[in-house]
Tab-separated table of C-alpha atoms in Angstrom:
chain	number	residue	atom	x	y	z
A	1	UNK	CA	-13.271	-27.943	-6.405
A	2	UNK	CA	-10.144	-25.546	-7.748
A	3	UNK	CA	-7.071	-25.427	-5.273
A	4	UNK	CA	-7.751	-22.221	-4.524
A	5	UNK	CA	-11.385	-23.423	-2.841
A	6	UNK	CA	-9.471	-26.198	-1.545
A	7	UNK	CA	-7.173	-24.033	-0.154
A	8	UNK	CA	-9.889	-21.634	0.677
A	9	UNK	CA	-11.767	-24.086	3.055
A	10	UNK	CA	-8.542	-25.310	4.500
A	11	UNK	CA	-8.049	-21.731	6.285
A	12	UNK	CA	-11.776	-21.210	7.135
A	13	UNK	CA	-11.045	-24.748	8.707
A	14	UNK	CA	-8.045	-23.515	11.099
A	15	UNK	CA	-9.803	-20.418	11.551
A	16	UNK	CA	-12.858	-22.455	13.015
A	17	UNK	CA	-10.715	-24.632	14.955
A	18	UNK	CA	-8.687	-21.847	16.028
A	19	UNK	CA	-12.142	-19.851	17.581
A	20	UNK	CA	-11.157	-17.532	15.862
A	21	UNK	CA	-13.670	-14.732	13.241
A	22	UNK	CA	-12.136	-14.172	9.801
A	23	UNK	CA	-11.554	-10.560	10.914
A	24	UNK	CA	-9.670	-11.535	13.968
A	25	UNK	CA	-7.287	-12.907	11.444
A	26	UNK	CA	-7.405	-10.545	9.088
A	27	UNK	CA	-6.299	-7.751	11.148
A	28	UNK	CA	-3.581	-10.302	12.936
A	29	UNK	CA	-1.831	-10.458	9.518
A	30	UNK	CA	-2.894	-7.150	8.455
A	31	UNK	CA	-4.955	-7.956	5.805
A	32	UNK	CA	-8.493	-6.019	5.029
A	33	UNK	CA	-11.727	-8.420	6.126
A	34	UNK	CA	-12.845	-8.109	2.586
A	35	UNK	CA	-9.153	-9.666	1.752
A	36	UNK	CA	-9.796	-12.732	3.788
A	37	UNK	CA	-13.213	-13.413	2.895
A	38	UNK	CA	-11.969	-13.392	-0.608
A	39	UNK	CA	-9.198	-16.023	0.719
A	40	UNK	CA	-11.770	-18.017	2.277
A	41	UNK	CA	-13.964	-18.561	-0.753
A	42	UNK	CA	-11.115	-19.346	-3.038
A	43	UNK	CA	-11.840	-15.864	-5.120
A	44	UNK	CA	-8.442	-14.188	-4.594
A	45	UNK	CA	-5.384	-15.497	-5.879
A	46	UNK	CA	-4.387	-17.233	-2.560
A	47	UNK	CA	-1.978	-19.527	-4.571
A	48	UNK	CA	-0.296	-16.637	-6.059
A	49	UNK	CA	-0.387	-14.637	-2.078
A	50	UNK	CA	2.966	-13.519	-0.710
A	51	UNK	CA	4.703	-15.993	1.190
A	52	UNK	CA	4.936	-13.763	4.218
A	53	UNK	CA	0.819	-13.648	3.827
A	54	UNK	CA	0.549	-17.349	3.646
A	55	UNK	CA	3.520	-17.683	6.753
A	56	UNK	CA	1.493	-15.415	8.744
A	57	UNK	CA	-1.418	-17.124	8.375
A	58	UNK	CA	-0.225	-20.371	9.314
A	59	UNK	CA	1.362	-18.977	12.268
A	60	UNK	CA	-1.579	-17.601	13.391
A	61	UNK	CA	-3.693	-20.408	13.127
A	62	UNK	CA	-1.329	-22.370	14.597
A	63	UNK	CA	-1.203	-24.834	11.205
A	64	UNK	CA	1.966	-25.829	8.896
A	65	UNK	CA	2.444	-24.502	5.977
A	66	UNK	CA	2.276	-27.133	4.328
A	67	UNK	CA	-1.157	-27.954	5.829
A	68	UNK	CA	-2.607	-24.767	5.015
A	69	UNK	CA	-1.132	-25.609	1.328
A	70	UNK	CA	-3.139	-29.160	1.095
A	71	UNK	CA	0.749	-30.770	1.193
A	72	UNK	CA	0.643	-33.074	4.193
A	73	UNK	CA	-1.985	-35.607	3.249
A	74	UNK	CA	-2.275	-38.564	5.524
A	75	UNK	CA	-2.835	-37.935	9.354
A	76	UNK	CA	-4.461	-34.257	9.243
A	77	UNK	CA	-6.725	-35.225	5.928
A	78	UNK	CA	-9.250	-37.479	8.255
A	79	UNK	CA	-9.559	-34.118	9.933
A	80	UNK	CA	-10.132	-32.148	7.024
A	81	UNK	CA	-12.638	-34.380	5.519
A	82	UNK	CA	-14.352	-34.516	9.268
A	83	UNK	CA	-14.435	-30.669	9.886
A	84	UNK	CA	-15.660	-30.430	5.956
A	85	UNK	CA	-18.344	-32.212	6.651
A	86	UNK	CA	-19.044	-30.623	9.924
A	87	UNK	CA	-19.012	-27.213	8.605
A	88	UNK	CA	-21.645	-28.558	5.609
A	89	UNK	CA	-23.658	-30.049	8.024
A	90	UNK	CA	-23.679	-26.495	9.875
């Protein structure tokens, strides 16, 4: 998996969590639904996104940064791997 899947499933993750559609989002950070389905499956450039995109994004899912980034492994990767699976399994 690239980083930008990686990444890609991290937001539709927090999104999920959040109970939240990817067009709720979308329009909270005022990006186009297209846009953020793009995100989601890792084929836009997410790595190369503004930071204010990838701020407001975190912010609105209520995640770090850093989190959203793939940059905090440890506590919050059990969850990751969990809701992964979960959203597989769906």
């Amino acid at each position: 998996m690239s980083e930008e899947q990686d990444l890609g499933l991290r937001l539709l993750i927090a999104i999920r969590k959040k109970g939240k559609t990817q067009g709720e989002v979308a329009r909270a950070v005022g990006i186009s639904d297209k846009h953020m389905s793009q995100l989601v499956n890792g084929g836009s450039r997410i790595l190369q996104a503004k930071g204010a995109l990838l701020i407001g994004l975190s912010r609105e899912l209520g995640v770090t940064l850093e989190h959203l980034l793939g940059l905090d492994e440890g506590a919050e990767e059990k969850d990751f791997v969990g809701a992964a699976a979960q959203l597989v399994s769906a």
